[in-house]
Amino acid sequence: MVGAGCVNGQGDLLTITENGYGKRTDVNEYNVQFRGGMGVKNYNVTEKTGKVCGARLVQGDEDVILATDDGTIIRMASAAISRYSRVTQGVRVMKPLPGVRVLSLACAARDEEEAAVTEIPEGGIEEV
């Protein structure tokens, strides 16, 4: 088990693997399990994707922070990660160097000031 959360019927389950693959899946795709349930498959784990290293519930308005074992850290909007069904491999979210693994996943509030700085104005960048 790599993660747990309380679901209110809204949002997505964000899953990230050791080799930098990830996906968001609507929480309504997961069946409720009762006593004696055998579980629900969440990710199509292959040698290419690596093992699942983290899972978090996201609403789409937060940032995701990924860290590798060599100290590389990236931050991106959770909404930028594609939505896929439960049993898929996902998309490349981060490309770690050979022999490096993604170790952790964290969510943080979206920094609107930082996002505004990186956006290009509608008319383009004005040259002086």
PDB file of C-alpha atoms in Angstrom:
ATOM      1  CA  MET A   1       0.000   0.000   0.000  1.00  0.00           C
ATOM      2  CA  VAL A   2       1.420   3.399  -1.004  1.00  0.00           C
ATOM      3  CA  GLY A   3      -1.422   5.763  -0.181  1.00  0.00           C
ATOM      4  CA  ALA A   4      -4.870   6.238   1.298  1.00  0.00           C
ATOM      5  CA  GLY A   5      -7.461   8.982   1.293  1.00  0.00           C
ATOM      6  CA  CYS A   6     -11.050   9.818   2.162  1.00  0.00           C
ATOM      7  CA  VAL A   7     -13.225  10.070  -0.953  1.00  0.00           C
ATOM      8  CA  ASN A   8     -16.356  12.185  -1.137  1.00  0.00           C
ATOM      9  CA  GLY A   9     -17.280  11.086  -4.686  1.00  0.00           C
ATOM     10  CA  GLN A  10     -15.370  13.877  -6.419  1.00  0.00           C
ATOM     11  CA  GLY A  11     -11.866  14.277  -7.755  1.00  0.00           C
ATOM     12  CA  ASP A  12      -9.211  12.005  -9.160  1.00  0.00           C
ATOM     13  CA  LEU A  13      -6.717   9.487  -7.848  1.00  0.00           C
ATOM     14  CA  LEU A  14      -3.236  10.577  -8.957  1.00  0.00           C
ATOM     15  CA  THR A  15      -0.796   7.667  -9.236  1.00  0.00           C
ATOM     16  CA  ILE A  16       2.960   8.043  -9.913  1.00  0.00           C
ATOM     17  CA  THR A  17       5.516   5.273 -10.580  1.00  0.00           C
ATOM     18  CA  GLU A  18       9.248   4.960  -9.879  1.00  0.00           C
ATOM     19  CA  ASN A  19      10.196   5.521 -13.527  1.00  0.00           C
ATOM     20  CA  GLY A  20       8.267   8.806 -13.798  1.00  0.00           C
ATOM     21  CA  TYR A  21       4.967   7.653 -15.284  1.00  0.00           C
ATOM     22  CA  GLY A  22       1.668   8.869 -13.893  1.00  0.00           C
ATOM     23  CA  LYS A  23      -2.031   9.327 -14.468  1.00  0.00           C
ATOM     24  CA  ARG A  24      -5.192  10.718 -12.925  1.00  0.00           C
ATOM     25  CA  THR A  25      -8.217   8.419 -12.670  1.00  0.00           C
ATOM     26  CA  ASP A  26     -11.746   9.461 -11.711  1.00  0.00           C
ATOM     27  CA  VAL A  27     -12.536   8.073  -8.246  1.00  0.00           C
ATOM     28  CA  ASN A  28     -15.928   6.866  -9.503  1.00  0.00           C
ATOM     29  CA  GLU A  29     -14.125   4.171 -11.566  1.00  0.00           C
ATOM     30  CA  TYR A  30     -13.262   2.319  -8.345  1.00  0.00           C
ATOM     31  CA  ASN A  31     -15.835  -0.074  -6.890  1.00  0.00           C
ATOM     32  CA  VAL A  32     -16.498  -0.058  -3.165  1.00  0.00           C
ATOM     33  CA  GLN A  33     -14.948  -3.109  -1.484  1.00  0.00           C
ATOM     34  CA  PHE A  34     -16.461  -4.856   1.515  1.00  0.00           C
ATOM     35  CA  ARG A  35     -15.169  -7.539   3.867  1.00  0.00           C
ATOM     36  CA  GLY A  36     -13.692 -10.397   1.862  1.00  0.00           C
ATOM     37  CA  GLY A  37     -13.144  -8.163  -1.198  1.00  0.00           C
ATOM     38  CA  MET A  38     -10.108  -8.987  -3.319  1.00  0.00           C
ATOM     39  CA  GLY A  39      -9.255  -5.366  -4.129  1.00  0.00           C
ATOM     40  CA  VAL A  40      -9.328  -3.324  -7.328  1.00  0.00           C
ATOM     41  CA  LYS A  41      -6.455  -3.063  -9.806  1.00  0.00           C
ATOM     42  CA  ASN A  42      -5.280   0.531 -10.103  1.00  0.00           C
ATOM     43  CA  TYR A  43      -2.213   0.470 -12.366  1.00  0.00           C
ATOM     44  CA  ASN A  44      -0.796  -1.675 -15.150  1.00  0.00           C
ATOM     45  CA  VAL A  45       2.691  -2.104 -13.662  1.00  0.00           C
ATOM     46  CA  THR A  46       5.373  -3.082 -16.192  1.00  0.00           C
ATOM     47  CA  GLU A  47       9.169  -2.990 -16.347  1.00  0.00           C
ATOM     48  CA  LYS A  48       8.865   0.275 -18.313  1.00  0.00           C
ATOM     49  CA  THR A  49       6.741   2.049 -15.666  1.00  0.00           C
ATOM     50  CA  GLY A  50       8.284   0.558 -12.539  1.00  0.00           C
ATOM     51  CA  LYS A  51       6.479   0.072  -9.235  1.00  0.00           C
ATOM     52  CA  VAL A  52       3.921   2.549  -7.943  1.00  0.00           C
ATOM     53  CA  CYS A  53       5.655   4.964  -5.553  1.00  0.00           C
ATOM     54  CA  GLY A  54       2.737   7.193  -4.567  1.00  0.00           C
ATOM     55  CA  ALA A  55      -0.969   7.878  -4.847  1.00  0.00           C
ATOM     56  CA  ARG A  56      -2.914  10.962  -3.743  1.00  0.00           C
ATOM     57  CA  LEU A  57      -6.438  12.305  -4.142  1.00  0.00           C
ATOM     58  CA  VAL A  58      -6.454  15.515  -6.194  1.00  0.00           C
ATOM     59  CA  GLN A  59      -9.126  17.979  -7.255  1.00  0.00           C
ATOM     60  CA  GLY A  60      -7.168  19.532 -10.147  1.00  0.00           C
ATOM     61  CA  ASP A  61      -6.495  22.895  -8.503  1.00  0.00           C
ATOM     62  CA  GLU A  62      -3.299  21.958  -6.657  1.00  0.00           C
ATOM     63  CA  ASP A  63       0.345  21.450  -7.569  1.00  0.00           C
ATOM     64  CA  VAL A  64       2.146  18.107  -7.494  1.00  0.00           C
ATOM     65  CA  ILE A  65       5.739  17.875  -6.248  1.00  0.00           C
ATOM     66  CA  LEU A  66       7.879  14.883  -7.267  1.00  0.00           C
ATOM     67  CA  ALA A  67      11.282  14.048  -5.770  1.00  0.00           C
ATOM     68  CA  THR A  68      13.886  11.524  -6.952  1.00  0.00           C
ATOM     69  CA  ASP A  69      16.583   9.689  -5.028  1.00  0.00           C
ATOM     70  CA  ASP A  70      19.297  11.920  -6.565  1.00  0.00           C
ATOM     71  CA  GLY A  71      17.674  15.084  -5.167  1.00  0.00           C
ATOM     72  CA  THR A  72      15.832  16.316  -8.274  1.00  0.00           C
ATOM     73  CA  ILE A  73      12.515  17.989  -7.435  1.00  0.00           C
ATOM     74  CA  ILE A  74       9.872  19.198  -9.895  1.00  0.00           C
ATOM     75  CA  ARG A  75       6.563  20.984  -9.365  1.00  0.00           C
ATOM     76  CA  MET A  76       3.645  20.971 -11.801  1.00  0.00           C
ATOM     77  CA  ALA A  77      -0.094  21.501 -11.875  1.00  0.00           C
ATOM     78  CA  SER A  78      -2.041  18.324 -11.153  1.00  0.00           C
ATOM     79  CA  ALA A  79      -4.447  19.240 -13.962  1.00  0.00           C
ATOM     80  CA  ALA A  80      -1.520  18.981 -16.432  1.00  0.00           C
ATOM     81  CA  ILE A  81      -1.346  15.205 -15.873  1.00  0.00           C
ATOM     82  CA  SER A  82      -3.621  13.302 -18.264  1.00  0.00           C
ATOM     83  CA  ARG A  83      -6.685  11.355 -17.163  1.00  0.00           C
ATOM     84  CA  TYR A  84      -6.772   7.632 -17.931  1.00  0.00           C
ATOM     85  CA  SER A  85      -8.816   4.636 -16.841  1.00  0.00           C
ATOM     86  CA  ARG A  86      -7.779   2.353 -13.977  1.00  0.00           C
ATOM     87  CA  VAL A  87      -5.760  -0.344 -15.749  1.00  0.00           C
ATOM     88  CA  THR A  88      -3.405   1.709 -17.940  1.00  0.00           C
ATOM     89  CA  GLN A  89       0.272   2.690 -17.831  1.00  0.00           C
ATOM     90  CA  GLY A  90      -0.259   6.450 -17.844  1.00  0.00           C
ATOM     91  CA  VAL A  91       2.006   9.060 -19.412  1.00  0.00           C
ATOM     92  CA  ARG A  92       5.574  10.240 -18.805  1.00  0.00           C
ATOM     93  CA  VAL A  93       5.359  12.895 -16.092  1.00  0.00           C
ATOM     94  CA  MET A  94       9.058  13.093 -15.221  1.00  0.00           C
ATOM     95  CA  LYS A  95      12.097  11.642 -16.953  1.00  0.00           C
ATOM     96  CA  PRO A  96      14.627  10.645 -14.281  1.00  0.00           C
ATOM     97  CA  LEU A  97      18.242   9.924 -15.262  1.00  0.00           C
ATOM     98  CA  PRO A  98      19.199   6.253 -15.801  1.00  0.00           C
ATOM     99  CA  GLY A  99      19.363   4.406 -12.490  1.00  0.00           C
ATOM    100  CA  VAL A 100      17.408   7.130 -10.663  1.00  0.00           C
ATOM    101  CA  ARG A 101      13.922   6.519  -9.238  1.00  0.00           C
ATOM    102  CA  VAL A 102      11.067   8.770  -8.243  1.00  0.00           C
ATOM    103  CA  LEU A 103      10.727   8.330  -4.481  1.00  0.00           C
ATOM    104  CA  SER A 104       7.967  10.599  -3.305  1.00  0.00           C
ATOM    105  CA  LEU A 105       4.884  12.507  -4.320  1.00  0.00           C
ATOM    106  CA  ALA A 106       3.358  15.446  -2.454  1.00  0.00           C
ATOM    107  CA  CYS A 107       0.543  17.885  -3.140  1.00  0.00           C
ATOM    108  CA  ALA A 108       0.646  21.599  -2.364  1.00  0.00           C
ATOM    109  CA  ALA A 109      -1.675  24.546  -2.846  1.00  0.00           C
ATOM    110  CA  ARG A 110      -1.353  26.183  -6.246  1.00  0.00           C
ATOM    111  CA  ASP A 111       0.826  29.291  -6.177  1.00  0.00           C
ATOM    112  CA  GLU A 112      -1.145  31.746  -8.320  1.00  0.00           C
ATOM    113  CA  GLU A 113       1.594  34.405  -8.261  1.00  0.00           C
ATOM    114  CA  GLU A 114       4.186  31.943  -9.584  1.00  0.00           C
ATOM    115  CA  ALA A 115       1.758  30.682 -12.248  1.00  0.00           C
ATOM    116  CA  ALA A 116       1.045  34.263 -13.389  1.00  0.00           C
ATOM    117  CA  VAL A 117       4.770  34.939 -13.881  1.00  0.00           C
ATOM    118  CA  THR A 118       5.177  31.974 -16.235  1.00  0.00           C
ATOM    119  CA  GLU A 119       2.134  32.773 -18.407  1.00  0.00           C
ATOM    120  CA  ILE A 120       2.712  34.570 -21.721  1.00  0.00           C
ATOM    121  CA  PRO A 121       0.515  37.664 -22.271  1.00  0.00           C
ATOM    122  CA  GLU A 122      -2.198  37.388 -24.923  1.00  0.00           C
ATOM    123  CA  GLY A 123      -0.404  39.693 -27.352  1.00  0.00           C
ATOM    124  CA  GLY A 124       2.921  37.896 -26.884  1.00  0.00           C
ATOM    125  CA  ILE A 125       6.094  39.164 -25.287  1.00  0.00           C
ATOM    126  CA  GLU A 126       6.837  42.788 -26.030  1.00  0.00           C
ATOM    127  CA  GLU A 127      10.403  43.514 -27.168  1.00  0.00           C
ATOM    128  CA  VAL A 128      12.076  46.706 -26.007  1.00  0.00           C
TER     129      VAL A 128
END
